[in-house]
mmCIF file of C-alpha atoms and ligand atoms in Angstrom:
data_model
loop_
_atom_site.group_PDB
_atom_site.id
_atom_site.type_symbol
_atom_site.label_atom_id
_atom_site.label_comp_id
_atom_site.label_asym_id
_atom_site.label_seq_id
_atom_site.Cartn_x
_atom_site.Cartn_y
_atom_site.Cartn_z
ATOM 1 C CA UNK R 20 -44.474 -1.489 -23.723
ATOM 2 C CA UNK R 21 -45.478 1.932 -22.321
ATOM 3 C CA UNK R 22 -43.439 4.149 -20.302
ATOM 4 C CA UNK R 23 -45.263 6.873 -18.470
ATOM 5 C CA UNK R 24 -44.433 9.982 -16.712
ATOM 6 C CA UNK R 25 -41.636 10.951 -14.020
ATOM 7 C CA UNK R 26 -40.612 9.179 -11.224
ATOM 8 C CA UNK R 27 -39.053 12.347 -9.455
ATOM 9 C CA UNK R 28 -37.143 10.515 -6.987
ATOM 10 C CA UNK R 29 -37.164 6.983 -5.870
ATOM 11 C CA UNK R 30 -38.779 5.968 -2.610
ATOM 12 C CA UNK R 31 -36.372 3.051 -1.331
ATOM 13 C CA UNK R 32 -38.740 3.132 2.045
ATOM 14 C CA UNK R 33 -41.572 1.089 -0.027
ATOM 15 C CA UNK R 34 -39.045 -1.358 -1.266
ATOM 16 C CA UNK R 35 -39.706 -4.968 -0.566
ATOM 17 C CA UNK R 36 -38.582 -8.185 -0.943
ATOM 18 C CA UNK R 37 -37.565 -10.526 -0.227
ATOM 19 C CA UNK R 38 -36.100 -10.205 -3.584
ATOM 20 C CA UNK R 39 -34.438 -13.481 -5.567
ATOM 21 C CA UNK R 40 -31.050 -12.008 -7.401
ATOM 22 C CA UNK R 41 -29.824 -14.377 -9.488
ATOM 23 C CA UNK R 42 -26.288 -13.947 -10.424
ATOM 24 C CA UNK R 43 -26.093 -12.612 -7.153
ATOM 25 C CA UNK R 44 -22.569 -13.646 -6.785
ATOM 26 C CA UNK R 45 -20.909 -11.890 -10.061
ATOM 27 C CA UNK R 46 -20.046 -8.611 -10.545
ATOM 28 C CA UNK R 47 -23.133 -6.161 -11.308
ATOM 29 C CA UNK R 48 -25.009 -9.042 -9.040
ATOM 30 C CA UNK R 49 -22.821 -8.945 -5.871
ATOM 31 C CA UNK R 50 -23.160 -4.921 -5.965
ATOM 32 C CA UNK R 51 -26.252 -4.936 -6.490
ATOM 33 C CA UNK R 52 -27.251 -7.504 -3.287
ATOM 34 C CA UNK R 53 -24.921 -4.719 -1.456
ATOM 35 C CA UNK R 54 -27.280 -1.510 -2.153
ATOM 36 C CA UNK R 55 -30.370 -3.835 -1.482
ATOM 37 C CA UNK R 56 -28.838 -5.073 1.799
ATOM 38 C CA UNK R 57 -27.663 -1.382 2.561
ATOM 39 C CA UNK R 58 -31.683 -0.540 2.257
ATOM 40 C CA UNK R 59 -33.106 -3.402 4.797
ATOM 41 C CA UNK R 60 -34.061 -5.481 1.978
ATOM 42 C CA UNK R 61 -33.919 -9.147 2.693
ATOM 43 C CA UNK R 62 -32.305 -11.241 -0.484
ATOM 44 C CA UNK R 63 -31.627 -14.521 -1.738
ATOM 45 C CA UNK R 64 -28.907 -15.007 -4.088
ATOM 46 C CA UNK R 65 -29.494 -17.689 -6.835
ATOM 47 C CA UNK R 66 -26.169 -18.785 -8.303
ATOM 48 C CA UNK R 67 -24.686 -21.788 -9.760
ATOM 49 C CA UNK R 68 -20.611 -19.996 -9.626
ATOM 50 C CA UNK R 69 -20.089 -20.824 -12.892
ATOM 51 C CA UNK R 70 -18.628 -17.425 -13.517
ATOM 52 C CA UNK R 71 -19.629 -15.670 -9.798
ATOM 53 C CA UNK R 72 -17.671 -16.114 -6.640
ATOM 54 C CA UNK R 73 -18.699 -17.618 -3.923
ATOM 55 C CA UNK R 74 -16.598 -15.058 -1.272
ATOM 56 C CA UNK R 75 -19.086 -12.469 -2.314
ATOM 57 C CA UNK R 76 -22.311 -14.173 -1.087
ATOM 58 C CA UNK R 77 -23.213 -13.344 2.460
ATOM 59 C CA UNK R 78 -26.691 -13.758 2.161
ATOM 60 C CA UNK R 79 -28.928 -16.924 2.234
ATOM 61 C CA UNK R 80 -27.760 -18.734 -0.932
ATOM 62 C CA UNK R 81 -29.503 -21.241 -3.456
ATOM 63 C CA UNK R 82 -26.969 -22.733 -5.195
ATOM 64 C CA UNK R 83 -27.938 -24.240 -8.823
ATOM 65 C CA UNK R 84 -28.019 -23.099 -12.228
ATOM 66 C CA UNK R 85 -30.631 -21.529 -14.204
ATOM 67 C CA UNK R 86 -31.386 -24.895 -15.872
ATOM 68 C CA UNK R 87 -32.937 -27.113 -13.163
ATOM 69 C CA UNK R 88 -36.294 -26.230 -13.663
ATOM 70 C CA UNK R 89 -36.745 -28.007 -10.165
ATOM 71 C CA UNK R 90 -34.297 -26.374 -7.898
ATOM 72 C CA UNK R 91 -35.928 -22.596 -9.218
ATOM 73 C CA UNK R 92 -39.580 -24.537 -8.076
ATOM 74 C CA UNK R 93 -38.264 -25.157 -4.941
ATOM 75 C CA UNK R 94 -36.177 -21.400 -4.566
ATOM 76 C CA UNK R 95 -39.586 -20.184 -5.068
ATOM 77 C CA UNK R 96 -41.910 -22.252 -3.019
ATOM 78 C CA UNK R 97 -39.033 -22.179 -0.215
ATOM 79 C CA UNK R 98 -38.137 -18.130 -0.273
ATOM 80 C CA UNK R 99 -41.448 -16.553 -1.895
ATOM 81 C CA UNK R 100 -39.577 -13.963 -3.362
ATOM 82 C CA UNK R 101 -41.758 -10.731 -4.163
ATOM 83 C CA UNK R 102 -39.047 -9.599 -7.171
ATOM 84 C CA UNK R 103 -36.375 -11.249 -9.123
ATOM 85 C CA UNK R 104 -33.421 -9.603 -10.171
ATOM 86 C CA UNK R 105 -31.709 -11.219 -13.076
ATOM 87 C CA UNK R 106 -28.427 -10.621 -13.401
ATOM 88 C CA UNK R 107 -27.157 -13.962 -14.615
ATOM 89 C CA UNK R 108 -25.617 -14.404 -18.604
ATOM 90 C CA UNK R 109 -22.855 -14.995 -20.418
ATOM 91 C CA UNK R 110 -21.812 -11.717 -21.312
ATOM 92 C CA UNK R 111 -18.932 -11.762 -24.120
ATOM 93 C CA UNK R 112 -19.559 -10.483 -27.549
ATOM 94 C CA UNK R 113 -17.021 -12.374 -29.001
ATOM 95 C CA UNK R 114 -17.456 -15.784 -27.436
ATOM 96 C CA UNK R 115 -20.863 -15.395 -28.579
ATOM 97 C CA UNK R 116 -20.173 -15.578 -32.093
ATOM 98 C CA UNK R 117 -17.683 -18.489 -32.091
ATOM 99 C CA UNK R 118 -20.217 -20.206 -28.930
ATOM 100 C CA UNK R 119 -23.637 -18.639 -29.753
ATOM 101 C CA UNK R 120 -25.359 -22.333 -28.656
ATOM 102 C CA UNK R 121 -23.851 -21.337 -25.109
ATOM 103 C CA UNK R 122 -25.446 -18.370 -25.711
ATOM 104 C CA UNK R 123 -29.129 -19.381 -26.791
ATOM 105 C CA UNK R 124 -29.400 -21.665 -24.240
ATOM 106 C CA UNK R 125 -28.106 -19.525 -20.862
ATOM 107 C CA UNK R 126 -29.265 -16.204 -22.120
ATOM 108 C CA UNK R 127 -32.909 -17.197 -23.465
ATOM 109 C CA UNK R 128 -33.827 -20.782 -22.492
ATOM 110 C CA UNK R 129 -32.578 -20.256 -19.310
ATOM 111 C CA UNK R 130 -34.417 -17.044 -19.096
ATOM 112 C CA UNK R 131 -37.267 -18.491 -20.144
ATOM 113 C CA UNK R 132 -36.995 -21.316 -17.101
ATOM 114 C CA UNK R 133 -36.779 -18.214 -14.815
ATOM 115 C CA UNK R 134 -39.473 -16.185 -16.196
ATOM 116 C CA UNK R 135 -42.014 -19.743 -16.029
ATOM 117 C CA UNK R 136 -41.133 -19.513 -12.625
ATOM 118 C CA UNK R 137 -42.514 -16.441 -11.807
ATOM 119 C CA UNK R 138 -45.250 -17.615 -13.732
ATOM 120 C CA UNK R 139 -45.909 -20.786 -11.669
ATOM 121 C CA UNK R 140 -45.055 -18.891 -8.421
ATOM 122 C CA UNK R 141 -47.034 -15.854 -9.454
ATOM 123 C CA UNK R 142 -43.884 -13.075 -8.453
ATOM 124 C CA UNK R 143 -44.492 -10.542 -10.915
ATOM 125 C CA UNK R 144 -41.692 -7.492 -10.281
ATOM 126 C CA UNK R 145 -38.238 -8.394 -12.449
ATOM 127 C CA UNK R 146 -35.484 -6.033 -13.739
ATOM 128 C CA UNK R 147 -33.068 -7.314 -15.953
ATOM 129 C CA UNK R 148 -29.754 -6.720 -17.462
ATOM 130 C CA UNK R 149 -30.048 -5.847 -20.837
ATOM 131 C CA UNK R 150 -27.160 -4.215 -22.568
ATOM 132 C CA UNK R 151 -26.638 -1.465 -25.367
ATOM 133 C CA UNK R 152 -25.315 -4.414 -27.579
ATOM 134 C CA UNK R 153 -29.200 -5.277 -28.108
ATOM 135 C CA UNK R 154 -28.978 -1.576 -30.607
ATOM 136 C CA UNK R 155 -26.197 -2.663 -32.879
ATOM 137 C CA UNK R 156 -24.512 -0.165 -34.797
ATOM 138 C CA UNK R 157 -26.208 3.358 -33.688
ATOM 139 C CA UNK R 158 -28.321 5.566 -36.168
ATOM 140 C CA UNK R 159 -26.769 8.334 -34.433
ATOM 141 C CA UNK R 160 -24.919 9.223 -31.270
ATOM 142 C CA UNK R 161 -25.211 9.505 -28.499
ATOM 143 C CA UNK R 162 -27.802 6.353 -28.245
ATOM 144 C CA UNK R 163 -31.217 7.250 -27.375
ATOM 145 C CA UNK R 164 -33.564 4.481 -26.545
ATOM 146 C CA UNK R 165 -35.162 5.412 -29.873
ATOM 147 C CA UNK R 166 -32.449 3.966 -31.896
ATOM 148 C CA UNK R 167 -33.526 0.682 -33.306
ATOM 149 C CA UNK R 168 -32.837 -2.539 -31.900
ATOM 150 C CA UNK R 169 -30.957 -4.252 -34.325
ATOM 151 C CA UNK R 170 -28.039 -6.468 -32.771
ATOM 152 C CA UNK R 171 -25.088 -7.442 -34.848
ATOM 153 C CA UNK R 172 -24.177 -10.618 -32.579
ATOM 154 C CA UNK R 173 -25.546 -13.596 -30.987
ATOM 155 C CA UNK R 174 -24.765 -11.801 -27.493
ATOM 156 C CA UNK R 175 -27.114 -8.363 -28.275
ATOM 157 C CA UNK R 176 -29.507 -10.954 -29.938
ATOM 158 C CA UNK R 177 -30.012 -12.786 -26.606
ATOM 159 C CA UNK R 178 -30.487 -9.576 -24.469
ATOM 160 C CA UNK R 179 -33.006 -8.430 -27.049
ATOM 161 C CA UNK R 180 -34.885 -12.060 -27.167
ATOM 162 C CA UNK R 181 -35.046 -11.497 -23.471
ATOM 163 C CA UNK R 182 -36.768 -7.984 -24.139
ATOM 164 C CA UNK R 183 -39.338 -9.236 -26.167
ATOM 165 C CA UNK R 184 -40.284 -12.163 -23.706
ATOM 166 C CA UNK R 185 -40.407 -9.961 -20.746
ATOM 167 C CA UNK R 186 -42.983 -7.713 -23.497
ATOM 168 C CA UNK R 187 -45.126 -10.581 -24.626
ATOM 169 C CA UNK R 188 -45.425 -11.923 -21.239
ATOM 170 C CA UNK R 189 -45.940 -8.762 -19.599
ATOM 171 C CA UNK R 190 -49.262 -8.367 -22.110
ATOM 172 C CA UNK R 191 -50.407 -11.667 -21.796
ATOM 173 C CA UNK R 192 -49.500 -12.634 -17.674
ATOM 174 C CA UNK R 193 -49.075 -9.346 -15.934
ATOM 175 C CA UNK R 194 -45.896 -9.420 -15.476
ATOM 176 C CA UNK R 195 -44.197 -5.688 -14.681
ATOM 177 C CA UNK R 196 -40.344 -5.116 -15.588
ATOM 178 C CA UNK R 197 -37.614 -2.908 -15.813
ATOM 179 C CA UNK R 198 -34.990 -3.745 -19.165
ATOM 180 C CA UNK R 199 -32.103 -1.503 -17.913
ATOM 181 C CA UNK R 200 -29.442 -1.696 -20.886
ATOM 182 C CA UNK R 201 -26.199 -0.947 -19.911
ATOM 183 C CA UNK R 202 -23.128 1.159 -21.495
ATOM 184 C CA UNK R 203 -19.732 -0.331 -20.207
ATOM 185 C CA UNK R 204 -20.299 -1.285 -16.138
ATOM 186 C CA UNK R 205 -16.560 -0.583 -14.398
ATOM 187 C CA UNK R 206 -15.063 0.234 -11.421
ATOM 188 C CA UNK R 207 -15.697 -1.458 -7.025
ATOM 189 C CA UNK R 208 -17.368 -0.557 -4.469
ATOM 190 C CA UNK R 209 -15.434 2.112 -2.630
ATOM 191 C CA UNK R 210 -14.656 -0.443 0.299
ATOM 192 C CA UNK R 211 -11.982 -1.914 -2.281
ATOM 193 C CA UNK R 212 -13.431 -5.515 -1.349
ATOM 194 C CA UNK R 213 -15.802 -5.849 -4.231
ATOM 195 C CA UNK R 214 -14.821 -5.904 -7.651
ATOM 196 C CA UNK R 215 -14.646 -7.130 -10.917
ATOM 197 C CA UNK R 216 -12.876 -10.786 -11.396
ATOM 198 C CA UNK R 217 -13.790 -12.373 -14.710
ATOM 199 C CA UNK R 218 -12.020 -15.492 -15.825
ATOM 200 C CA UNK R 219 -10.521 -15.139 -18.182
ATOM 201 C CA UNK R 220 -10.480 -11.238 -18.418
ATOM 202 C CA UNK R 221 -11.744 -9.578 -21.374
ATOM 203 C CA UNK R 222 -12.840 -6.083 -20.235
ATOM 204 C CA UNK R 223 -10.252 -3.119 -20.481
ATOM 205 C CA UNK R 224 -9.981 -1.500 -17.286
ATOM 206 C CA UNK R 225 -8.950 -4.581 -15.298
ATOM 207 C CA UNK R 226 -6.778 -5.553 -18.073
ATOM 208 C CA UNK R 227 -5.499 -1.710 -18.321
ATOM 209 C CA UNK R 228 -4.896 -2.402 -14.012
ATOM 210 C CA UNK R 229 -3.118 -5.865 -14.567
ATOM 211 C CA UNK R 230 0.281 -4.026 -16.510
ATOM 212 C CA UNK R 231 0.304 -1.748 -13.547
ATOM 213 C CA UNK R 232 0.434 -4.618 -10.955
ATOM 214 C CA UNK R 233 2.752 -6.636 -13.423
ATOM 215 C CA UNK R 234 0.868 -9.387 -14.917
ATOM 216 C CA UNK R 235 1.328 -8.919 -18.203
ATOM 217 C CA UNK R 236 3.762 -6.480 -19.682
ATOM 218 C CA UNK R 237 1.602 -4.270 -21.864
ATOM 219 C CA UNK R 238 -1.955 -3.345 -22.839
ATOM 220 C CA UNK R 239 -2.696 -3.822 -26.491
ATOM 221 C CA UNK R 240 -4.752 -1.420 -28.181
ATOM 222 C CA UNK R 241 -7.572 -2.717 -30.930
ATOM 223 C CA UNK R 242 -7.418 -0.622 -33.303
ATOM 224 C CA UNK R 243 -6.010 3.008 -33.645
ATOM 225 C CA UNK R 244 -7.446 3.740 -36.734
ATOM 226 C CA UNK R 245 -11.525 4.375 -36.006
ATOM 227 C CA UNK R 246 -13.296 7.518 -36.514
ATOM 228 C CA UNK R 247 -12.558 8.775 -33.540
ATOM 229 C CA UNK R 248 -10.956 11.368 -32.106
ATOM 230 C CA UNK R 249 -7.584 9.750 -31.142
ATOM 231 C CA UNK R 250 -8.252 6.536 -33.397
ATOM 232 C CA UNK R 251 -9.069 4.418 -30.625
ATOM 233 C CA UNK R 252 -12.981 3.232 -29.501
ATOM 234 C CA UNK R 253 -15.045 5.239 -27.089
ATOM 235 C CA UNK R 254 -17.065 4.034 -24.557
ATOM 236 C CA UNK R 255 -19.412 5.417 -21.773
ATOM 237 C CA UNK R 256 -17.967 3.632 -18.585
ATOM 238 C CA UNK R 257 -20.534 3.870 -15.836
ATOM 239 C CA UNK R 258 -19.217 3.119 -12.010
ATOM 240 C CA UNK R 259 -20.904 -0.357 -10.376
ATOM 241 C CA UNK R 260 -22.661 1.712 -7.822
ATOM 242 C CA UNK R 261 -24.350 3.798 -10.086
ATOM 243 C CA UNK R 262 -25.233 0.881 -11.636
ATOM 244 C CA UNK R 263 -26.610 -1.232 -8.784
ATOM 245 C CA UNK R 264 -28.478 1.962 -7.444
ATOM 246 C CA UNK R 265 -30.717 2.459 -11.134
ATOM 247 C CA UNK R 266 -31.792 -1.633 -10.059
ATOM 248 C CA UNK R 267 -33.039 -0.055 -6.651
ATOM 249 C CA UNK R 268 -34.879 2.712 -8.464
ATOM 250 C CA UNK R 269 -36.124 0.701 -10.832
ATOM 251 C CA UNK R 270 -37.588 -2.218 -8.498
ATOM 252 C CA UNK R 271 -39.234 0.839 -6.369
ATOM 253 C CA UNK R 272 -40.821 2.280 -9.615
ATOM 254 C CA UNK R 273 -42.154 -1.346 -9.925
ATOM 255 C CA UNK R 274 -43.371 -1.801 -6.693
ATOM 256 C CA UNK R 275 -45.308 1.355 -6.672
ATOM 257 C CA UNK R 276 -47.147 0.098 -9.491
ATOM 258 C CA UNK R 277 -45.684 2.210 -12.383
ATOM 259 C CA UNK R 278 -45.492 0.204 -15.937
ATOM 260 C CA UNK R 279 -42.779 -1.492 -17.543
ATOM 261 C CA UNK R 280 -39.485 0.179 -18.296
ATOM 262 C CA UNK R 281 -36.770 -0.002 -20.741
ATOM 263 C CA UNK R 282 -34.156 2.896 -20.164
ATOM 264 C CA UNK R 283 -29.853 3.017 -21.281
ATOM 265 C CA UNK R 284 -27.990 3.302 -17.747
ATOM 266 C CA UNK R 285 -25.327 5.572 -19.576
ATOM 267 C CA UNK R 286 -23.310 8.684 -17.949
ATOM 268 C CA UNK R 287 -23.411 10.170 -21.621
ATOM 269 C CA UNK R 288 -19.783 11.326 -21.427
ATOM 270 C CA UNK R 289 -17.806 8.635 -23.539
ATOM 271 C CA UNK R 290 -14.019 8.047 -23.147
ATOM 272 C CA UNK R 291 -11.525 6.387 -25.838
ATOM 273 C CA UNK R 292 -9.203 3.404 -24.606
ATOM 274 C CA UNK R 293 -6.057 5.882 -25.281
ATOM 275 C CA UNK R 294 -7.918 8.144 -22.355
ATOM 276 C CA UNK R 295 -8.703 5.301 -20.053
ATOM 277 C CA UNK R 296 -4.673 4.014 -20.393
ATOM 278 C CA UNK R 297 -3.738 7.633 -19.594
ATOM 279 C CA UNK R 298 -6.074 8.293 -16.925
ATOM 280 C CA UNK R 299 -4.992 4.685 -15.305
ATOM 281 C CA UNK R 300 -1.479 5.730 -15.582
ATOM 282 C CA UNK R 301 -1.743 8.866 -13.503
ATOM 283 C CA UNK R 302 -4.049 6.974 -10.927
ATOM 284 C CA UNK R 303 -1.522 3.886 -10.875
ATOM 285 C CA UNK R 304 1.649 5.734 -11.086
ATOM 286 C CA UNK R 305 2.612 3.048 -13.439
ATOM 287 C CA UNK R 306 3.653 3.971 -16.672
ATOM 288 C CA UNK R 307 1.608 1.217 -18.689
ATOM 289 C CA UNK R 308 2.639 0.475 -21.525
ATOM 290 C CA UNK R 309 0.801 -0.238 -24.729
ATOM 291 C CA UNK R 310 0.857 -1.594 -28.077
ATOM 292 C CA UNK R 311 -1.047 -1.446 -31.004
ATOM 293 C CA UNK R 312 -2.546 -4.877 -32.153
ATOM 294 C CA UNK R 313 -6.026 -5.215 -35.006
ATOM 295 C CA UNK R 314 -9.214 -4.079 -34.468
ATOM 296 C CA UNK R 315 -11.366 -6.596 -32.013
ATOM 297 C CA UNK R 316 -13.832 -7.962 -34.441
ATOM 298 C CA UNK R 317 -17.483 -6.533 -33.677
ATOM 299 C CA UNK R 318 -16.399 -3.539 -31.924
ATOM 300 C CA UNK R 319 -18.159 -0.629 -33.020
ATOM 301 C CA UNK R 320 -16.296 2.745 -32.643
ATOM 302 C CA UNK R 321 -18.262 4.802 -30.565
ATOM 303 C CA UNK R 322 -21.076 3.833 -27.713
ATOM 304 C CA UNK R 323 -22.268 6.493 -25.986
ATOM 305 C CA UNK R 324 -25.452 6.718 -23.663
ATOM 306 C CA UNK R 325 -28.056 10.034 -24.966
ATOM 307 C CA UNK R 326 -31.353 10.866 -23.850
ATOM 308 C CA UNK R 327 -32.451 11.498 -20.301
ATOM 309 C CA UNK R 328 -34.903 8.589 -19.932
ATOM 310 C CA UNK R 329 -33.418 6.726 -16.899
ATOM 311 C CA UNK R 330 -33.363 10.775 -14.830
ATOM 312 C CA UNK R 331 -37.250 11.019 -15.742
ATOM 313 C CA UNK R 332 -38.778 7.857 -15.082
ATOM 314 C CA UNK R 333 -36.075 6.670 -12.275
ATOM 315 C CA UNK R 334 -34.696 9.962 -10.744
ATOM 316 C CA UNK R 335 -31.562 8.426 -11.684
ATOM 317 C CA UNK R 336 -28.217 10.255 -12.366
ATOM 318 C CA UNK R 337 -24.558 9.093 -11.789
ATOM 319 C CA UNK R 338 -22.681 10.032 -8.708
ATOM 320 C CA UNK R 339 -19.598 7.891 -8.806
ATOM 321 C CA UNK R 340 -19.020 8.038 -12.543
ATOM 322 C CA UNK R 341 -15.908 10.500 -13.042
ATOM 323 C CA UNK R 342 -13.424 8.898 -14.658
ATOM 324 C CA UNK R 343 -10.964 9.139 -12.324
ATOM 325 C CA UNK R 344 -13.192 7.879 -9.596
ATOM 326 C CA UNK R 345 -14.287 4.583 -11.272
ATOM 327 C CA UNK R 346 -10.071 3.674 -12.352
ATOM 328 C CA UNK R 347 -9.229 4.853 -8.400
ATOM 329 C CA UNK R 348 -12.020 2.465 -7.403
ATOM 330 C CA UNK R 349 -10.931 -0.386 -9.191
ATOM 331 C CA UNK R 350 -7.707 0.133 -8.364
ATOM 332 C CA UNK R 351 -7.907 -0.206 -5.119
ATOM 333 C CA UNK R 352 -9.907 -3.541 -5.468
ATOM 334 C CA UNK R 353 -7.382 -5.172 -7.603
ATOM 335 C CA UNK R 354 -4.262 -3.962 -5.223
ATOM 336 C CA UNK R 355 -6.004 -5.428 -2.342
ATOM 337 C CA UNK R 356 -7.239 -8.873 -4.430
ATOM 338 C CA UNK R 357 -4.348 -9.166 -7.369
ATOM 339 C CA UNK R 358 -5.317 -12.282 -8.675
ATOM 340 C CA UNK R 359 -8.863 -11.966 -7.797
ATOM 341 C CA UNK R 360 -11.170 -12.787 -5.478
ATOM 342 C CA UNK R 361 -9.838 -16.696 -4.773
ATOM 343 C CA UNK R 362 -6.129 -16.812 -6.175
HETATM 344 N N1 UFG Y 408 -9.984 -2.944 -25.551
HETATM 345 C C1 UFG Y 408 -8.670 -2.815 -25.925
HETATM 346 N N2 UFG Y 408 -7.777 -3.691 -25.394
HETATM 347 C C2 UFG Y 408 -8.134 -4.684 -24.540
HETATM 348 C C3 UFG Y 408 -9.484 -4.809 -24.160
HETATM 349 C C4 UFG Y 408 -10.405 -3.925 -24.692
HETATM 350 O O1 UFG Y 408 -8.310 -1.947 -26.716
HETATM 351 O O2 UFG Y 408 -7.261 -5.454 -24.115
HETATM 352 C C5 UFG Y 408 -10.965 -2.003 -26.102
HETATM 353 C C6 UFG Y 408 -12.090 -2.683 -26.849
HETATM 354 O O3 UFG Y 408 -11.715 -2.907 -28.173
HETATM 355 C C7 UFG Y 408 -13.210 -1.652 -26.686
HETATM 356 C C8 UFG Y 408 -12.920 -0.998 -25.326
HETATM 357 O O4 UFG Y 408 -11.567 -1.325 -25.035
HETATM 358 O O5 UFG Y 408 -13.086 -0.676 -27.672
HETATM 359 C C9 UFG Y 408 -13.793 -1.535 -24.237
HETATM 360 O O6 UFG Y 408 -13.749 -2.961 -24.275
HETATM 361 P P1 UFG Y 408 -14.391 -3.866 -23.154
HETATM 362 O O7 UFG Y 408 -14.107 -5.282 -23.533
HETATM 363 O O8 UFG Y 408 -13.945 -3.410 -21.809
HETATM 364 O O9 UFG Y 408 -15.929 -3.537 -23.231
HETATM 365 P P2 UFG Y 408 -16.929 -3.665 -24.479
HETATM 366 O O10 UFG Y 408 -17.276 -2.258 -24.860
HETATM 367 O O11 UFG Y 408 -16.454 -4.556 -25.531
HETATM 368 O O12 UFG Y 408 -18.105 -4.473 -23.787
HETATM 369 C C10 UFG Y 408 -19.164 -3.879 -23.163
HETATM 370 C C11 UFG Y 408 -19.705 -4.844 -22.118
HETATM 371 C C12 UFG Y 408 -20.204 -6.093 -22.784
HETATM 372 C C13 UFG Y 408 -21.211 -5.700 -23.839
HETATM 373 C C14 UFG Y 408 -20.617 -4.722 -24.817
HETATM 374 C C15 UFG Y 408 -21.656 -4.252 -25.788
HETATM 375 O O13 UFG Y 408 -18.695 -5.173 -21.197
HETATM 376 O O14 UFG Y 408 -20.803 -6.938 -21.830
HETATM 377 O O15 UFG Y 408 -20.132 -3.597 -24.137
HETATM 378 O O16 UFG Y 408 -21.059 -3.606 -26.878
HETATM 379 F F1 UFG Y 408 -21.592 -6.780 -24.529
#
């Protein structure tokens, strides 16, 4: 894969689609459908609401999973998407160790289905979510895209499978794509009626927001004994629509012919879970409060986004990223929807 010189600024005027997002109706997928519809461009979601939510999903749907090789032949024969989006993966570290068949099979085979697809239909533009799991432990920090990709579970192992297919196929079929690997994706879309609802929960901030509103009586802290600063893990936390507007850039550097991409979507400013309970406590008013429990096995101590790839080849900085900002964005998302989306 090559990368080549700067994209100064996207042009979102030469965007097309229609464009197929599939995962449409989860988190980073339903924000992402947002910016695109905010630009004029006309999408199709392709979801299957095994883990998305169906509330979310004003635009034309296809409902199915990943799997039926048919109902993708039809989505593509019916809609004749110009780009995919592919936002659609089990996404849980730890799962993925104790489940990594789950895994293998809706992570790469699935993948696979969707990248044959393409093939069959000839739609050659995709940017997918890959994460900074696919790097491992880091060399050094913060995490350039130079650091070695060397996963340490079945979850980075799938992203990074995914990688090399969209490589190999991109040499041998022409296919042009964008691997955006993400830090830590968090906070709503300003509105407050987007968010993130994952059953069940895993991810801190929402977890951090559920004390406040009362559903459980106290965050518990993995670990306070890493190399870190305070003794708890840093993370870079980067705000959904910062997020979902790198996909925009990164479909427009497609479409204007530029070659593949992989870049980290990072702010480079990392946070430790003791900051994100404080921060969340001034924001709530709340006092949340916490306990220690063990380290969460497979968590490394520090991720934090380096380098400034994704600013010279996409234009592409964060805007909505302050701390404060992504915990007051999510909070109001989970006051107005307290048990999610449905409940
Ligand atoms: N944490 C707690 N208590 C909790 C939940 C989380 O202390 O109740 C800690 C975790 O140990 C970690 C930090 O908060 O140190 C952030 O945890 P998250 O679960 O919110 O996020 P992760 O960093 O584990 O996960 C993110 C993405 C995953 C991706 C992973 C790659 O959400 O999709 O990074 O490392 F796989």
């Amino acid at each position: 894969m090559t990368t080549d010189s700067p994209g100064p600024d996207a042009d979102f005027a030469t965007l097309e689609g229609p464009v197929l997002v599939v995962g449409g109706a989860g988190y980073i997928g339903s924000h992402t459908v947002r910016a695109l519809e905010a630009r004029g461009v006309p999408v199709v979601v392709f979801d299957d609401f095994s883990t998305g939510h169906p509330e979310v999903v004003k635009a034309p749907l296809v409902r199915a999973t990943l799997g039926d090789r048919e109902a993708l032949k039809e989505a593509f024969a019916r809609w004749a998407p110009r780009a995919v989006m592919h936002f659609a993966a089990r996404c849980y570290v730890g799962e993925s160790v104790t489940d990594p068949s789950t895994y293998y099979r809706e992570n790469v085979i699935n993948a696979w289905n969707l990248l044959e697809a393409m093939r069959d239909a000839g739609c050659q533009e995709l940017v997918f979510s890959s994460s900074c799991a696919t790097y491992g432990i880091p060399v050094a920090l913060p995490l350039t895209e130079d650091n070695p990709q060397v996963p340490i579970n079945p979850y980075g192992r799938t992203k990074l499978h995914m990688e090399h297919m969209m490589e190999d196929y991109s040499n041998a079929y022409g296919l042009r794509y964008a691997a955006l690997r993400y830090f830590n994706a968090a906070g709503a879309a300003p509105e407050g009626d987007l968010g993130e609802d994952h059953t069940p929960e895993t991810h801190l901030i929402p977890l951090v927001l559920g004390v406040a509103l009362g559903h459980r009586p106290a965050i518990d802290i993995f670990g306070n004994d890493y190399p870190t600063p305070d003794g708890t893990c840093v993370r870079d936390y980067i705000h959904i629509v910062d997020l979902a507007d790198a996909h925009l850039r990164a479909l427009a550097r497609l479409q204007a012919g530029r070659p593949a991409l992989a870049c980290n979507l990072g702010t480079g400013q990392g946070y430790s879970v003791r900051e994100i309970i404080e921060t969340a406590r001034r924001i709530t008013g709340h006092p949340i409060p916490e306990r220690i429990a063990p380290r969460r096995p497979g968590d490394p101590p520090e991720l934090v986004s380096g380098g400034t790839r994704a600013f010279e080849v996409l234009g592409w900085q964060p805007r909505h990223s302050e701390l404060k900002d992504i915990l007051a964005d999510a909070w109001r998302f989970h006051q107005a929807h307290p048990r999610g989306y449905s409940r």
